[in-house]
Each structure stands twice: as structure tokens, then as C-alpha cells.
Amino acid sequence: MDGVLNFLKPPGITSHDAVAICRRILKEKRIGHSGTLDPMAYGVLPIFLGKATRLIEYTEGFDKTYVAEGCFGSFTDTEDSSGQLVLPDMNIGLANGVILNQSSSDVSSLVHIPTMDELATVFETFLGEQTQRPSKYSAIKINGIRAYEYARKGIDVELPTRQVHIKSIELLAYAFPYFTVRITCSSGTYIRSLLRDFFVKVGIPGTMTQLCRSQVGQFLINEAYMAEELMVHGENLVQPVDTALSFLSKVEVNDVQLIEMKQGKELAITDAFSHTVVHQLYRAYGPQGFIGIMRRTPQSMKVEKNIFI
């Protein structure tokens, strides 16, 4: 079975668990996912089956959209509601000298409660390129070991910072101590870490309480399928392999060119390729349909990834 499934991962399981569920239902051994989603989170998790697994590397850079809920009150070690209450692991100045680790109801009596406009203004400061320090409970590998494995053992390690890009951020709802925000960002952005930095900037402790990923590239949550639906409809819910590459422009080859490609030859730049741009990737189609990915070089079109040639 070759194709792509827009899977709706439920909260409470890992992305690896989600893949195992799909493998069991669809009975496909070659299967993987793009863009890990935290266990507490739910939402879009693209699943790749069969030969489509060879395309995962081209989709991991997709922009992603999240809807997150945060709650003022306390910091946690995991930076979400699954963790334990802790003091912040950085030097920060909190608004009005607020005492850390108070319950949400107590915090309201200790600090100025910000307005919705004030919170929106703080969120806007995170727009654009920025350096982010991931959570120590993230899945980042350090010396071949996941950061969260060190954290669970109480081992302190230096986490590398990363450049992320917040494309848009919108405060959707707010009633102290809770708020809901929608964020579109580059791949590799940690939303709970973004909210951690937001709480620090506001000057009131807090943590992320819910997280939904509503979009990954062209995959939308309102078009995603739950495991229960997959059990009923099976492979009918699996989309064609090239669905994941809709962001790439299309090129077509004829029978003669396809034979040359099968022989490992690069194709001359004909009129059919006049619209192509040097170094860019393209979805390639032969007389029978999608065949793979091609790259335009200064002198030719060459096969970048052979899927059905």
C-alpha cells in the first residue's frame, strides 16, 4: 500500500503509538510519520505508507499551525500541565514580585491581571525570526539520547538553541487565568517553550494546558481521520503518494524520456522544461502518472527521488 494518510492523533499517545495503530489497522509494514506531536497534544499527524515513506524528508520542513491553551499560575518542569511545579530554571523578574507556585486562584490577588489587549501586545513581540531554547523534556537528541530521557533521570545537559520563525500569532480567547492562542510557525518550533517565554515576558508564572495541531503544510485537521474511521474505511482514506508534494510545481516526461530516466540518464532541457528554475525540485509525471521527484540542474533535469520509475 502506497500513499499518505491525514491522521488525527488523539491526546495521551505518542506519535510512535499512532504509527503502530495505523500499521495494525492497514497491515502495512513500511510506515512512518512526519512531524512528531507530543503525547499530550492532539491533531494532524501525516502518516506515510509504502513507497511514500521515501518522501518524508521533503515534508518535515512544512509550516505548522497550533491552537494552544495556557494558564497563569505556576511553572512546571515539562512546561505543560503534565509536569511538576517548579521554580523557573532561568533568572527572571516577575511582575509585582509575584510568589511562584501559587495556585491560579491565588495569583489573581498577587498581581495586576493583564487585559486581553496587553496579552495580545506581548504575543506580537514574538512574531518573526527568533532564537528559542527548547524544553529539557523535548525530543531533541544530545549525544544520541533524547533530552527528555536525561530530564527524567535528573541529569542536566546543555540544550542547543535553534532559530525559529513565528509566522502569525493570534489571541483567540482570554478569561484569567486561561487563554487560547493560535500560532503558525516554522518546523522545529516548540509551542510550550514559546508559551514559557511568553509567561516570563508577561511576568506571571504559567504553563501550557492543552495543545492542538490544526495544520501541517496542506494537511488540515477538518480533513483528518480518527482511528475509528480508519477501522471502518481502511485504505479508502489513504491519499495518493504525490499528495504530500502538492507544494512542488509539476513537470511531465514522455515515453522516450522515461526510458532514458530508467537508464539513469539526465534529460536535456526541452521546451517542456522551459518553466523550470535551476536547483528547484519538481513533481514528475510520466504517461502513467506520478513517478518521483526531479531536480533542475544548470544543464539538465535529473532524478532526485525515484518512486515509481
PDB file of C-alpha atoms in Angstrom:
ATOM      1  CA  MET A   1       0.000   0.000   0.000  1.00  0.00           C
ATOM      2  CA  ASP A   2       1.480   3.307  -1.105  1.00  0.00           C
ATOM      3  CA  GLY A   3       0.044   6.640  -0.017  1.00  0.00           C
ATOM      4  CA  VAL A   4      -0.431   9.306   2.630  1.00  0.00           C
ATOM      5  CA  LEU A   5      -2.952   9.389   5.486  1.00  0.00           C
ATOM      6  CA  ASN A   6      -4.016  12.578   7.253  1.00  0.00           C
ATOM      7  CA  PHE A   7      -4.308  11.012  10.721  1.00  0.00           C
ATOM      8  CA  LEU A   8      -5.932  12.682  13.720  1.00  0.00           C
ATOM      9  CA  LYS A   9      -3.733  11.732  16.656  1.00  0.00           C
ATOM     10  CA  PRO A  10      -5.654  11.682  19.933  1.00  0.00           C
ATOM     11  CA  PRO A  11      -4.146  13.011  23.173  1.00  0.00           C
ATOM     12  CA  GLY A  12      -2.453  10.558  25.507  1.00  0.00           C
ATOM     13  CA  ILE A  13      -0.395   8.561  22.997  1.00  0.00           C
ATOM     14  CA  THR A  14       2.961   9.164  21.326  1.00  0.00           C
ATOM     15  CA  SER A  15       3.402   9.693  17.605  1.00  0.00           C
ATOM     16  CA  HIS A  16       5.125   6.296  17.562  1.00  0.00           C
ATOM     17  CA  ASP A  17       1.985   4.765  19.103  1.00  0.00           C
ATOM     18  CA  ALA A  18      -0.112   6.443  16.394  1.00  0.00           C
ATOM     19  CA  VAL A  19       2.042   4.856  13.694  1.00  0.00           C
ATOM     20  CA  ALA A  20       1.635   1.455  15.377  1.00  0.00           C
ATOM     21  CA  ILE A  21      -2.158   1.875  15.362  1.00  0.00           C
ATOM     22  CA  CYS A  22      -2.177   2.680  11.643  1.00  0.00           C
ATOM     23  CA  ARG A  23       0.203  -0.193  10.899  1.00  0.00           C
ATOM     24  CA  ARG A  24      -2.073  -2.630  12.686  1.00  0.00           C
ATOM     25  CA  ILE A  25      -5.269  -1.400  11.012  1.00  0.00           C
ATOM     26  CA  LEU A  26      -3.852  -1.072   7.486  1.00  0.00           C
ATOM     27  CA  LYS A  27      -1.477  -4.043   7.764  1.00  0.00           C
ATOM     28  CA  GLU A  28       1.390  -2.114   6.168  1.00  0.00           C
ATOM     29  CA  LYS A  29       4.930  -2.702   7.455  1.00  0.00           C
ATOM     30  CA  ARG A  30       6.552   0.278   5.718  1.00  0.00           C
ATOM     31  CA  ILE A  31       5.065   3.195   7.581  1.00  0.00           C
ATOM     32  CA  GLY A  32       6.243   6.404   9.214  1.00  0.00           C
ATOM     33  CA  HIS A  33       5.149   9.891  10.181  1.00  0.00           C
ATOM     34  CA  SER A  34       6.202  13.488   9.588  1.00  0.00           C
ATOM     35  CA  GLY A  35       6.487  15.997  12.445  1.00  0.00           C
ATOM     36  CA  THR A  36       6.411  14.469  15.936  1.00  0.00           C
ATOM     37  CA  LEU A  37       3.484  15.500  18.114  1.00  0.00           C
ATOM     38  CA  ASP A  38       3.799  15.452  21.927  1.00  0.00           C
ATOM     39  CA  PRO A  39       1.797  12.774  23.802  1.00  0.00           C
ATOM     40  CA  MET A  40      -0.474  15.349  25.490  1.00  0.00           C
ATOM     41  CA  ALA A  41      -1.209  17.041  22.149  1.00  0.00           C
ATOM     42  CA  TYR A  42      -3.742  16.043  19.542  1.00  0.00           C
ATOM     43  CA  GLY A  43      -4.253  16.919  15.910  1.00  0.00           C
ATOM     44  CA  VAL A  44      -2.787  16.448  12.453  1.00  0.00           C
ATOM     45  CA  LEU A  45      -0.118  13.758  12.072  1.00  0.00           C
ATOM     46  CA  PRO A  46       0.686  12.903   8.423  1.00  0.00           C
ATOM     47  CA  ILE A  47       1.280   9.154   8.063  1.00  0.00           C
ATOM     48  CA  PHE A  48       3.265   7.791   5.092  1.00  0.00           C
ATOM     49  CA  LEU A  49       2.771   4.268   3.789  1.00  0.00           C
ATOM     50  CA  GLY A  50       4.815   2.053   1.496  1.00  0.00           C
ATOM     51  CA  LYS A  51       6.873   3.930  -1.074  1.00  0.00           C
ATOM     52  CA  ALA A  52       5.516   7.223   0.250  1.00  0.00           C
ATOM     53  CA  THR A  53       7.845   6.839   3.267  1.00  0.00           C
ATOM     54  CA  ARG A  54      10.662   7.907   0.936  1.00  0.00           C
ATOM     55  CA  LEU A  55       9.072  11.360   0.750  1.00  0.00           C
ATOM     56  CA  ILE A  56       9.009  12.104   4.490  1.00  0.00           C
ATOM     57  CA  GLU A  57      12.278  14.033   4.312  1.00  0.00           C
ATOM     58  CA  TYR A  58      10.698  16.501   1.884  1.00  0.00           C
ATOM     59  CA  THR A  59       7.780  17.268   4.208  1.00  0.00           C
ATOM     60  CA  GLU A  60       9.469  17.730   7.573  1.00  0.00           C
ATOM     61  CA  GLY A  61      10.007  21.420   6.872  1.00  0.00           C
ATOM     62  CA  PHE A  62       6.299  22.198   6.489  1.00  0.00           C
ATOM     63  CA  ASP A  63       4.951  25.184   8.418  1.00  0.00           C
ATOM     64  CA  LYS A  64       2.576  24.151  11.208  1.00  0.00           C
ATOM     65  CA  THR A  65      -0.408  25.776  12.893  1.00  0.00           C
ATOM     66  CA  TYR A  66      -1.308  25.149  16.537  1.00  0.00           C
ATOM     67  CA  VAL A  67      -4.088  26.175  18.881  1.00  0.00           C
ATOM     68  CA  ALA A  68      -2.782  26.220  22.446  1.00  0.00           C
ATOM     69  CA  GLU A  69      -4.327  26.871  25.834  1.00  0.00           C
ATOM     70  CA  GLY A  70      -2.254  28.377  28.635  1.00  0.00           C
ATOM     71  CA  CYS A  71      -2.974  29.006  32.287  1.00  0.00           C
ATOM     72  CA  PHE A  72      -1.401  31.563  34.612  1.00  0.00           C
ATOM     73  CA  GLY A  73      -0.395  30.176  37.991  1.00  0.00           C
ATOM     74  CA  SER A  74       2.766  28.092  38.102  1.00  0.00           C
ATOM     75  CA  PHE A  75       5.739  26.929  36.083  1.00  0.00           C
ATOM     76  CA  THR A  76       6.188  23.175  35.556  1.00  0.00           C
ATOM     77  CA  ASP A  77       9.297  21.162  34.741  1.00  0.00           C
ATOM     78  CA  THR A  78       7.825  19.929  31.447  1.00  0.00           C
ATOM     79  CA  GLU A  79       6.416  23.378  30.556  1.00  0.00           C
ATOM     80  CA  ASP A  80       2.964  21.829  30.239  1.00  0.00           C
ATOM     81  CA  SER A  81       0.282  20.597  32.622  1.00  0.00           C
ATOM     82  CA  SER A  82       1.704  17.060  32.723  1.00  0.00           C
ATOM     83  CA  GLY A  83       4.701  18.196  34.777  1.00  0.00           C
ATOM     84  CA  GLN A  84       5.542  19.005  38.375  1.00  0.00           C
ATOM     85  CA  LEU A  85       5.502  22.517  39.843  1.00  0.00           C
ATOM     86  CA  VAL A  86       8.968  24.063  39.836  1.00  0.00           C
ATOM     87  CA  LEU A  87      10.839  27.310  40.173  1.00  0.00           C
ATOM     88  CA  PRO A  88      11.968  28.694  36.803  1.00  0.00           C
ATOM     89  CA  ASP A  89      15.343  27.450  35.584  1.00  0.00           C
ATOM     90  CA  MET A  90      16.350  30.952  34.498  1.00  0.00           C
ATOM     91  CA  ASN A  91      16.832  34.351  36.121  1.00  0.00           C
ATOM     92  CA  ILE A  92      13.682  36.370  35.513  1.00  0.00           C
ATOM     93  CA  GLY A  93      11.882  39.302  37.052  1.00  0.00           C
ATOM     94  CA  LEU A  94       8.227  38.502  37.737  1.00  0.00           C
ATOM     95  CA  ALA A  95       5.518  41.158  37.727  1.00  0.00           C
ATOM     96  CA  ASN A  96       4.776  42.779  41.088  1.00  0.00           C
ATOM     97  CA  GLY A  97       7.102  40.393  42.896  1.00  0.00           C
ATOM     98  CA  VAL A  98       4.628  37.531  42.447  1.00  0.00           C
ATOM     99  CA  ILE A  99       5.312  34.435  44.551  1.00  0.00           C
ATOM    100  CA  LEU A 100       5.940  31.371  42.417  1.00  0.00           C
ATOM    101  CA  ASN A 101       3.929  28.156  42.622  1.00  0.00           C
ATOM    102  CA  GLN A 102       0.776  29.740  43.946  1.00  0.00           C
ATOM    103  CA  SER A 103      -2.468  28.276  42.647  1.00  0.00           C
ATOM    104  CA  SER A 104      -4.207  30.095  39.815  1.00  0.00           C
ATOM    105  CA  SER A 105      -6.866  31.483  42.139  1.00  0.00           C
ATOM    106  CA  ASP A 106      -4.216  32.924  44.452  1.00  0.00           C
ATOM    107  CA  VAL A 107      -2.209  34.543  41.679  1.00  0.00           C
ATOM    108  CA  SER A 108      -5.046  36.923  40.824  1.00  0.00           C
ATOM    109  CA  SER A 109      -4.697  38.573  44.223  1.00  0.00           C
ATOM    110  CA  LEU A 110      -0.935  38.965  43.916  1.00  0.00           C
ATOM    111  CA  VAL A 111      -0.501  40.571  40.512  1.00  0.00           C
ATOM    112  CA  HIS A 112      -2.102  43.013  38.156  1.00  0.00           C
ATOM    113  CA  ILE A 113      -4.358  40.938  35.929  1.00  0.00           C
ATOM    114  CA  PRO A 114      -3.407  41.864  32.351  1.00  0.00           C
ATOM    115  CA  THR A 115      -6.061  42.811  29.838  1.00  0.00           C
ATOM    116  CA  MET A 116      -6.626  40.948  26.587  1.00  0.00           C
ATOM    117  CA  ASP A 117      -5.035  43.840  24.689  1.00  0.00           C
ATOM    118  CA  GLU A 118      -1.966  43.693  26.934  1.00  0.00           C
ATOM    119  CA  LEU A 119      -1.538  39.955  26.326  1.00  0.00           C
ATOM    120  CA  ALA A 120      -2.043  40.393  22.579  1.00  0.00           C
ATOM    121  CA  THR A 121       0.654  43.077  22.557  1.00  0.00           C
ATOM    122  CA  VAL A 122       3.116  40.747  24.299  1.00  0.00           C
ATOM    123  CA  PHE A 123       2.331  37.920  21.877  1.00  0.00           C
ATOM    124  CA  GLU A 124       3.034  40.228  18.930  1.00  0.00           C
ATOM    125  CA  THR A 125       6.620  40.679  20.160  1.00  0.00           C
ATOM    126  CA  PHE A 126       7.250  37.023  19.271  1.00  0.00           C
ATOM    127  CA  LEU A 127       6.466  37.474  15.578  1.00  0.00           C
ATOM    128  CA  GLY A 128       9.305  36.857  13.139  1.00  0.00           C
ATOM    129  CA  GLU A 129      12.678  35.167  13.488  1.00  0.00           C
ATOM    130  CA  GLN A 130      13.930  34.394  16.982  1.00  0.00           C
ATOM    131  CA  THR A 131      16.217  32.117  18.952  1.00  0.00           C
ATOM    132  CA  GLN A 132      14.408  29.531  21.045  1.00  0.00           C
ATOM    133  CA  ARG A 133      15.667  27.357  23.867  1.00  0.00           C
ATOM    134  CA  PRO A 134      13.750  24.055  23.685  1.00  0.00           C
ATOM    135  CA  SER A 135      12.293  22.375  26.737  1.00  0.00           C
ATOM    136  CA  LYS A 136      14.528  19.930  28.569  1.00  0.00           C
ATOM    137  CA  TYR A 137      11.666  17.467  28.057  1.00  0.00           C
ATOM    138  CA  SER A 138      11.847  17.825  24.274  1.00  0.00           C
ATOM    139  CA  ALA A 139      12.735  15.022  21.857  1.00  0.00           C
ATOM    140  CA  ILE A 140      15.966  16.715  20.761  1.00  0.00           C
ATOM    141  CA  LYS A 141      18.881  14.271  20.692  1.00  0.00           C
ATOM    142  CA  ILE A 142      22.059  15.074  22.620  1.00  0.00           C
ATOM    143  CA  ASN A 143      24.866  12.568  22.111  1.00  0.00           C
ATOM    144  CA  GLY A 144      22.309  10.208  20.604  1.00  0.00           C
ATOM    145  CA  ILE A 145      19.947  10.379  23.593  1.00  0.00           C
ATOM    146  CA  ARG A 146      16.623  12.240  23.752  1.00  0.00           C
ATOM    147  CA  ALA A 147      16.642  15.285  26.025  1.00  0.00           C
ATOM    148  CA  TYR A 148      13.609  14.027  27.946  1.00  0.00           C
ATOM    149  CA  GLU A 149      15.488  10.836  28.853  1.00  0.00           C
ATOM    150  CA  TYR A 150      18.176  12.917  30.572  1.00  0.00           C
ATOM    151  CA  ALA A 151      15.494  15.032  32.291  1.00  0.00           C
ATOM    152  CA  ARG A 152      13.646  12.003  33.655  1.00  0.00           C
ATOM    153  CA  LYS A 153      16.899  10.797  35.214  1.00  0.00           C
ATOM    154  CA  GLY A 154      17.629  14.228  36.700  1.00  0.00           C
ATOM    155  CA  ILE A 155      20.700  14.745  34.507  1.00  0.00           C
ATOM    156  CA  ASP A 156      21.339  18.354  33.466  1.00  0.00           C
ATOM    157  CA  VAL A 157      22.508  18.806  29.872  1.00  0.00           C
ATOM    158  CA  GLU A 158      23.118  21.862  27.727  1.00  0.00           C
ATOM    159  CA  LEU A 159      20.314  22.179  25.198  1.00  0.00           C
ATOM    160  CA  PRO A 160      21.247  23.760  21.870  1.00  0.00           C
ATOM    161  CA  THR A 161      19.202  26.797  20.887  1.00  0.00           C
ATOM    162  CA  ARG A 162      17.549  26.971  17.478  1.00  0.00           C
ATOM    163  CA  GLN A 163      16.273  29.590  15.095  1.00  0.00           C
ATOM    164  CA  VAL A 164      12.506  29.533  14.629  1.00  0.00           C
ATOM    165  CA  HIS A 165      10.088  31.732  12.719  1.00  0.00           C
ATOM    166  CA  ILE A 166       6.685  32.689  14.114  1.00  0.00           C
ATOM    167  CA  LYS A 167       4.606  33.491  11.018  1.00  0.00           C
ATOM    168  CA  SER A 168       1.435  34.580  12.790  1.00  0.00           C
ATOM    169  CA  ILE A 169       0.068  34.634  16.333  1.00  0.00           C
ATOM    170  CA  GLU A 170      -3.476  35.479  17.408  1.00  0.00           C
ATOM    171  CA  LEU A 171      -5.022  35.581  20.870  1.00  0.00           C
ATOM    172  CA  LEU A 172      -8.403  33.891  20.383  1.00  0.00           C
ATOM    173  CA  ALA A 173      -9.897  33.921  23.889  1.00  0.00           C
ATOM    174  CA  TYR A 174      -8.993  35.067  27.391  1.00  0.00           C
ATOM    175  CA  ALA A 175     -10.585  34.831  30.828  1.00  0.00           C
ATOM    176  CA  PHE A 176      -7.951  34.936  33.555  1.00  0.00           C
ATOM    177  CA  PRO A 177      -6.227  32.629  34.321  1.00  0.00           C
ATOM    178  CA  TYR A 178      -6.849  30.845  30.958  1.00  0.00           C
ATOM    179  CA  PHE A 179      -6.231  31.971  27.386  1.00  0.00           C
ATOM    180  CA  THR A 180      -6.259  30.386  23.922  1.00  0.00           C
ATOM    181  CA  VAL A 181      -3.857  31.365  21.156  1.00  0.00           C
ATOM    182  CA  ARG A 182      -3.381  30.282  17.526  1.00  0.00           C
ATOM    183  CA  ILE A 183       0.183  30.137  16.197  1.00  0.00           C
ATOM    184  CA  THR A 184       1.563  29.436  12.729  1.00  0.00           C
ATOM    185  CA  CYS A 185       5.271  28.751  12.806  1.00  0.00           C
ATOM    186  CA  SER A 186       8.235  27.125  11.126  1.00  0.00           C
ATOM    187  CA  SER A 187       9.093  23.485  11.619  1.00  0.00           C
ATOM    188  CA  GLY A 188      11.020  22.814  14.819  1.00  0.00           C
ATOM    189  CA  THR A 189       9.194  25.377  16.964  1.00  0.00           C
ATOM    190  CA  TYR A 190       8.236  24.218  20.452  1.00  0.00           C
ATOM    191  CA  ILE A 191       4.921  25.807  21.431  1.00  0.00           C
ATOM    192  CA  ARG A 192       5.256  25.053  25.139  1.00  0.00           C
ATOM    193  CA  SER A 193       8.649  26.743  25.114  1.00  0.00           C
ATOM    194  CA  LEU A 194       7.143  29.708  23.286  1.00  0.00           C
ATOM    195  CA  LEU A 195       4.471  29.977  25.979  1.00  0.00           C
ATOM    196  CA  ARG A 196       7.152  29.643  28.671  1.00  0.00           C
ATOM    197  CA  ASP A 197       8.900  32.684  27.227  1.00  0.00           C
ATOM    198  CA  PHE A 198       5.542  34.460  26.971  1.00  0.00           C
ATOM    199  CA  PHE A 199       4.815  33.928  30.669  1.00  0.00           C
ATOM    200  CA  VAL A 200       8.274  35.229  31.521  1.00  0.00           C
ATOM    201  CA  LYS A 201       7.745  38.357  29.443  1.00  0.00           C
ATOM    202  CA  VAL A 202       4.302  38.982  30.970  1.00  0.00           C
ATOM    203  CA  GLY A 203       5.866  38.494  34.392  1.00  0.00           C
ATOM    204  CA  ILE A 204       3.417  35.909  35.748  1.00  0.00           C
ATOM    205  CA  PRO A 205       4.115  32.168  36.089  1.00  0.00           C
ATOM    206  CA  GLY A 206       2.141  29.816  33.901  1.00  0.00           C
ATOM    207  CA  THR A 207       2.178  26.711  31.745  1.00  0.00           C
ATOM    208  CA  MET A 208       0.580  25.188  28.655  1.00  0.00           C
ATOM    209  CA  THR A 209      -2.531  23.148  29.456  1.00  0.00           C
ATOM    210  CA  GLN A 210      -3.703  21.949  26.020  1.00  0.00           C
ATOM    211  CA  LEU A 211      -2.264  21.770  22.517  1.00  0.00           C
ATOM    212  CA  CYS A 212      -3.878  21.044  19.163  1.00  0.00           C
ATOM    213  CA  ARG A 213      -2.037  20.945  15.838  1.00  0.00           C
ATOM    214  CA  SER A 214      -4.612  22.103  13.321  1.00  0.00           C
ATOM    215  CA  GLN A 215      -2.458  22.145  10.183  1.00  0.00           C
ATOM    216  CA  VAL A 216       0.749  20.668   8.768  1.00  0.00           C
ATOM    217  CA  GLY A 217       1.509  22.077   5.330  1.00  0.00           C
ATOM    218  CA  GLN A 218      -1.584  21.356   3.249  1.00  0.00           C
ATOM    219  CA  PHE A 219      -2.940  18.785   5.750  1.00  0.00           C
ATOM    220  CA  LEU A 220      -5.892  20.249   7.689  1.00  0.00           C
ATOM    221  CA  ILE A 221      -7.499  18.986  10.899  1.00  0.00           C
ATOM    222  CA  ASN A 222     -11.011  19.130   9.445  1.00  0.00           C
ATOM    223  CA  GLU A 223      -9.840  16.642   6.799  1.00  0.00           C
ATOM    224  CA  ALA A 224      -8.047  14.316   9.244  1.00  0.00           C
ATOM    225  CA  TYR A 225      -9.322  10.853  10.191  1.00  0.00           C
ATOM    226  CA  MET A 226      -9.537   9.176  13.562  1.00  0.00           C
ATOM    227  CA  ALA A 227      -8.513   5.584  14.199  1.00  0.00           C
ATOM    228  CA  GLU A 228     -12.176   4.585  14.474  1.00  0.00           C
ATOM    229  CA  GLU A 229     -12.824   5.900  10.959  1.00  0.00           C
ATOM    230  CA  LEU A 230      -9.732   4.131   9.678  1.00  0.00           C
ATOM    231  CA  MET A 231     -11.021   0.841  11.095  1.00  0.00           C
ATOM    232  CA  VAL A 232     -14.235   1.237   9.094  1.00  0.00           C
ATOM    233  CA  HIS A 233     -12.966   2.651   5.802  1.00  0.00           C
ATOM    234  CA  GLY A 234      -9.387   1.341   5.755  1.00  0.00           C
ATOM    235  CA  GLU A 235      -7.232   2.154   2.752  1.00  0.00           C
ATOM    236  CA  ASN A 236     -10.048   4.186   1.163  1.00  0.00           C
ATOM    237  CA  LEU A 237      -8.890   7.033   3.413  1.00  0.00           C
ATOM    238  CA  VAL A 238      -5.324   6.856   2.100  1.00  0.00           C
ATOM    239  CA  GLN A 239      -4.489   9.597  -0.403  1.00  0.00           C
ATOM    240  CA  PRO A 240      -2.145   9.223  -3.421  1.00  0.00           C
ATOM    241  CA  VAL A 241       1.591   9.367  -2.799  1.00  0.00           C
ATOM    242  CA  ASP A 242       2.064  12.718  -4.531  1.00  0.00           C
ATOM    243  CA  THR A 243      -0.481  14.407  -2.225  1.00  0.00           C
ATOM    244  CA  ALA A 244       2.371  15.293   0.119  1.00  0.00           C
ATOM    245  CA  LEU A 245       4.216  17.088  -2.698  1.00  0.00           C
ATOM    246  CA  SER A 246       1.496  19.476  -3.811  1.00  0.00           C
ATOM    247  CA  PHE A 247       3.766  22.361  -2.796  1.00  0.00           C
ATOM    248  CA  LEU A 248       6.106  21.472  -5.677  1.00  0.00           C
ATOM    249  CA  SER A 249       5.467  22.533  -9.269  1.00  0.00           C
ATOM    250  CA  LYS A 250       4.818  19.826 -11.837  1.00  0.00           C
ATOM    251  CA  VAL A 251       6.817  18.549 -14.828  1.00  0.00           C
ATOM    252  CA  GLU A 252       5.851  15.868 -17.335  1.00  0.00           C
ATOM    253  CA  VAL A 253       8.008  13.438 -19.287  1.00  0.00           C
ATOM    254  CA  ASN A 254       7.121  11.385 -22.348  1.00  0.00           C
ATOM    255  CA  ASP A 255       7.731   7.694 -23.027  1.00  0.00           C
ATOM    256  CA  VAL A 256      11.160   8.277 -24.601  1.00  0.00           C
ATOM    257  CA  GLN A 257      12.324  10.442 -21.703  1.00  0.00           C
ATOM    258  CA  LEU A 258      11.020   7.895 -19.214  1.00  0.00           C
ATOM    259  CA  ILE A 259      13.139   5.200 -20.833  1.00  0.00           C
ATOM    260  CA  GLU A 260      16.183   7.451 -20.544  1.00  0.00           C
ATOM    261  CA  MET A 261      15.416   8.028 -16.875  1.00  0.00           C
ATOM    262  CA  LYS A 262      15.186   4.272 -16.284  1.00  0.00           C
ATOM    263  CA  GLN A 263      18.657   4.016 -17.821  1.00  0.00           C
ATOM    264  CA  GLY A 264      19.952   6.530 -15.294  1.00  0.00           C
ATOM    265  CA  LYS A 265      20.329   9.353 -17.817  1.00  0.00           C
ATOM    266  CA  GLU A 266      19.651  13.034 -17.195  1.00  0.00           C
ATOM    267  CA  LEU A 267      17.194  14.770 -19.518  1.00  0.00           C
ATOM    268  CA  ALA A 268      18.040  17.640 -21.821  1.00  0.00           C
ATOM    269  CA  ILE A 269      16.248  20.942 -21.172  1.00  0.00           C
ATOM    270  CA  THR A 270      13.468  20.904 -23.749  1.00  0.00           C
ATOM    271  CA  ASP A 271      10.547  23.300 -24.191  1.00  0.00           C
ATOM    272  CA  ALA A 272       8.602  21.165 -21.713  1.00  0.00           C
ATOM    273  CA  PHE A 273      11.074  22.204 -19.012  1.00  0.00           C
ATOM    274  CA  SER A 274      11.370  25.855 -20.014  1.00  0.00           C
ATOM    275  CA  HIS A 275       9.440  26.954 -16.906  1.00  0.00           C
ATOM    276  CA  THR A 276      11.817  25.232 -14.509  1.00  0.00           C
ATOM    277  CA  VAL A 277      14.310  27.026 -12.271  1.00  0.00           C
ATOM    278  CA  VAL A 278      17.862  25.856 -11.592  1.00  0.00           C
ATOM    279  CA  HIS A 279      18.273  23.925  -8.311  1.00  0.00           C
ATOM    280  CA  GLN A 280      14.494  23.680  -7.736  1.00  0.00           C
ATOM    281  CA  LEU A 281      12.638  20.393  -7.122  1.00  0.00           C
ATOM    282  CA  TYR A 282       9.613  19.270  -9.154  1.00  0.00           C
ATOM    283  CA  ARG A 283       6.909  16.617  -9.028  1.00  0.00           C
ATOM    284  CA  ALA A 284       7.488  14.416 -12.074  1.00  0.00           C
ATOM    285  CA  TYR A 285       4.779  12.591 -14.016  1.00  0.00           C
ATOM    286  CA  GLY A 286       5.056  10.101 -16.832  1.00  0.00           C
ATOM    287  CA  PRO A 287       2.343   8.772 -19.161  1.00  0.00           C
ATOM    288  CA  GLN A 288       1.040   6.531 -16.356  1.00  0.00           C
ATOM    289  CA  GLY A 289       1.121   9.141 -13.594  1.00  0.00           C
ATOM    290  CA  PHE A 290       3.402  10.223 -10.739  1.00  0.00           C
ATOM    291  CA  ILE A 291       6.931   8.812 -10.891  1.00  0.00           C
ATOM    292  CA  GLY A 292       9.014  10.784  -8.398  1.00  0.00           C
ATOM    293  CA  ILE A 293      10.943  13.996  -7.800  1.00  0.00           C
ATOM    294  CA  MET A 294      13.277  15.694 -10.275  1.00  0.00           C
ATOM    295  CA  ARG A 295      15.782  18.481  -9.799  1.00  0.00           C
ATOM    296  CA  ARG A 296      16.706  21.107 -12.366  1.00  0.00           C
ATOM    297  CA  THR A 297      20.469  21.463 -12.763  1.00  0.00           C
ATOM    298  CA  PRO A 298      22.170  24.151 -14.877  1.00  0.00           C
ATOM    299  CA  GLN A 299      22.334  21.730 -17.828  1.00  0.00           C
ATOM    300  CA  SER A 300      19.586  19.129 -17.316  1.00  0.00           C
ATOM    301  CA  MET A 301      16.680  17.621 -15.403  1.00  0.00           C
ATOM    302  CA  LYS A 302      17.809  14.755 -13.189  1.00  0.00           C
ATOM    303  CA  VAL A 303      16.056  12.265 -10.937  1.00  0.00           C
ATOM    304  CA  GLU A 304      16.170  13.356  -7.306  1.00  0.00           C
ATOM    305  CA  LYS A 305      13.969  10.617  -5.843  1.00  0.00           C
ATOM    306  CA  ASN A 306      12.800   7.566  -7.760  1.00  0.00           C
ATOM    307  CA  ILE A 307       9.409   6.391  -6.515  1.00  0.00           C
ATOM    308  CA  PHE A 308       7.673   4.623  -9.408  1.00  0.00           C
ATOM    309  CA  ILE A 309      10.200   4.722 -12.259  1.00  0.00           C
TER     310      ILE A 309
END
